[in-house]
Amino acid sequence: MGAALTKPGCVGTARRRGSGERDRKEYERNRRCNSPQPFTGSNLRERAIPKPGGSGKVRKLGIPTIADRVVQAALKLVLEPIFEADFLPVSYGFRPQRRTHDAIAEIHMVGSRGYQWVLDADIEACFDRIDHAALMDRVRLRVKDKRVLSLVKAFLGRLGETAA
């Protein structure tokens, strides 16, 4: 008779009943996953990719684990509505429900009304150079949940690891 499958553990692997060593390892894995320890994330895999424009320069790209991506997605669900409220309707970069095509359509629309200037700004190496302490101070003004703040701080610390 085959071993019956039970529900997946926290890492998504099905376990079989009746294998003592495997049960012990799964128990330990679940205990670690469900413990109230702060999230620290996994070691980032890193890859150097060429910068656009053919300059020959490269930038480091941190590749998150699946667990990191799940936590990042949860943080986005919590933080996005808080900070999205601050943006003006004419701001399009990396915002929900806004695409490059929307920005171009807005440019054409205001251009037909006599406007002649468009501002397109980019802060070079923003995430490499931003002062994490100052950023956390600004986030703390809007977010009071210490668990959320500790996750943001953990990810900011990891950004510093990949900065050149």
XYZ file of C-alpha atoms in Angstrom:
164
model
C 0.000 0.000 0.000
C 1.439 3.418 -1.015
C 2.086 6.180 1.463
C -0.737 8.749 1.619
C 0.108 12.345 0.763
C -0.740 15.057 3.240
C -1.008 18.775 2.639
C 2.167 20.618 1.566
C 4.545 22.013 4.152
C 5.496 25.698 4.292
C 7.978 25.183 1.479
C 5.338 23.640 -0.766
C 6.588 20.065 -0.844
C 4.159 17.245 -0.207
C 5.187 14.877 2.541
C 4.486 11.206 2.935
C 3.393 9.650 6.192
C 5.556 7.055 7.797
C 9.094 8.239 7.051
C 10.577 9.152 10.429
C 13.663 11.089 9.246
C 11.677 12.970 6.610
C 8.970 13.784 9.196
C 11.598 15.144 11.591
C 13.138 17.334 8.883
C 9.731 18.615 7.837
C 8.832 19.343 11.458
C 12.032 21.395 11.819
C 11.392 23.232 8.542
C 7.806 24.078 9.562
C 8.942 25.130 13.030
C 11.404 27.571 11.466
C 8.798 28.839 8.977
C 6.176 29.406 11.659
C 8.441 30.854 14.332
C 8.056 34.525 15.285
C 11.653 35.289 14.294
C 12.104 38.385 12.125
C 12.377 37.840 8.387
C 15.933 38.239 7.189
C 15.587 36.928 3.673
C 17.801 34.502 1.864
C 21.179 35.078 0.313
C 20.679 36.946 -2.933
C 21.895 35.432 -6.128
C 23.625 38.142 -8.042
C 24.160 38.647 -11.732
C 25.898 41.452 -13.615
C 23.896 42.654 -16.609
C 24.929 45.204 -19.248
C 23.499 48.697 -18.892
C 21.438 49.931 -21.846
C 23.103 52.186 -24.374
C 26.137 50.081 -25.151
C 28.428 51.928 -22.721
C 30.059 48.680 -21.669
C 29.067 49.301 -18.041
C 27.238 46.660 -16.046
C 24.911 46.791 -13.085
C 24.421 44.168 -10.418
C 21.033 42.519 -10.355
C 19.960 40.775 -7.140
C 17.786 37.751 -7.856
C 15.367 37.100 -4.969
C 14.258 33.670 -3.826
C 10.610 32.651 -4.048
C 10.177 33.318 -0.310
C 11.611 36.829 -0.771
C 9.250 37.465 -3.683
C 6.239 36.398 -1.611
C 7.223 38.764 1.209
C 7.891 41.575 -1.298
C 4.449 41.051 -2.856
C 2.835 41.191 0.594
C 4.730 44.394 1.402
C 3.578 45.904 -1.883
C -0.051 45.120 -1.013
C 0.355 46.920 2.313
C 2.519 49.883 1.276
C 1.236 50.757 -2.190
C -2.157 52.162 -1.110
C -0.493 54.242 1.609
C 2.017 55.961 -0.666
C 0.025 55.889 -3.924
C -2.311 58.515 -2.436
C 0.555 61.060 -2.515
C 1.212 60.915 -6.251
C -0.212 63.435 -8.685
C -2.327 62.143 -11.578
C 0.374 63.286 -14.033
C 2.978 60.981 -12.477
C 3.281 57.719 -14.410
C 6.498 55.903 -13.452
C 6.072 52.435 -11.912
C 2.488 53.011 -10.802
C -0.457 50.634 -10.842
C -2.840 50.913 -13.783
C -0.501 53.335 -15.613
C 1.531 52.478 -18.666
C 3.980 54.248 -20.912
C 1.204 54.540 -23.490
C -0.940 56.416 -20.960
C 1.868 58.914 -20.379
C 2.313 59.421 -24.132
C -1.438 59.957 -24.574
C -1.348 62.576 -21.790
C 1.570 64.326 -23.523
C -0.393 64.465 -26.787
C -3.485 65.745 -24.993
C -1.721 68.570 -23.128
C 0.331 69.345 -26.239
C -2.901 69.980 -28.129
C -3.804 72.538 -25.440
C -0.699 74.629 -26.082
C 1.775 73.177 -23.597
C 5.260 72.896 -25.075
C 7.390 71.241 -22.375
C 7.535 67.728 -20.968
C 9.661 66.809 -17.971
C 11.146 63.315 -17.907
C 13.423 62.829 -14.916
C 15.488 59.931 -13.654
C 17.691 59.905 -10.572
C 20.900 58.104 -11.452
C 21.567 55.084 -9.229
C 18.778 56.186 -6.873
C 18.507 52.901 -4.999
C 22.282 52.576 -4.770
C 22.735 56.014 -3.226
C 19.599 56.717 -1.222
C 20.155 57.229 2.500
C 18.391 54.230 4.028
C 18.103 55.843 7.469
C 16.416 58.933 6.016
C 14.132 56.773 3.887
C 13.120 54.690 6.913
C 12.382 57.905 8.840
C 9.995 58.961 6.049
C 8.341 55.533 5.938
C 7.886 55.576 9.744
C 5.874 58.800 9.426
C 3.197 56.880 7.493
C 3.588 53.268 8.658
C 3.249 52.406 12.341
C 3.295 48.593 12.212
C 6.705 47.498 13.517
C 6.512 44.190 11.612
C 6.090 46.014 8.301
C 8.872 48.442 9.169
C 11.244 45.589 10.031
C 10.542 43.946 6.659
C 11.190 47.200 4.785
C 14.421 47.668 6.737
C 15.499 44.084 6.001
C 15.012 44.581 2.268
C 16.764 47.958 2.295
C 19.736 46.316 3.991
C 19.789 43.730 1.228
C 19.765 46.482 -1.409
C 22.974 47.782 0.130
C 24.556 44.375 -0.394
C 24.046 44.566 -4.169
C 24.987 48.233 -4.575
C 28.276 48.806 -6.317
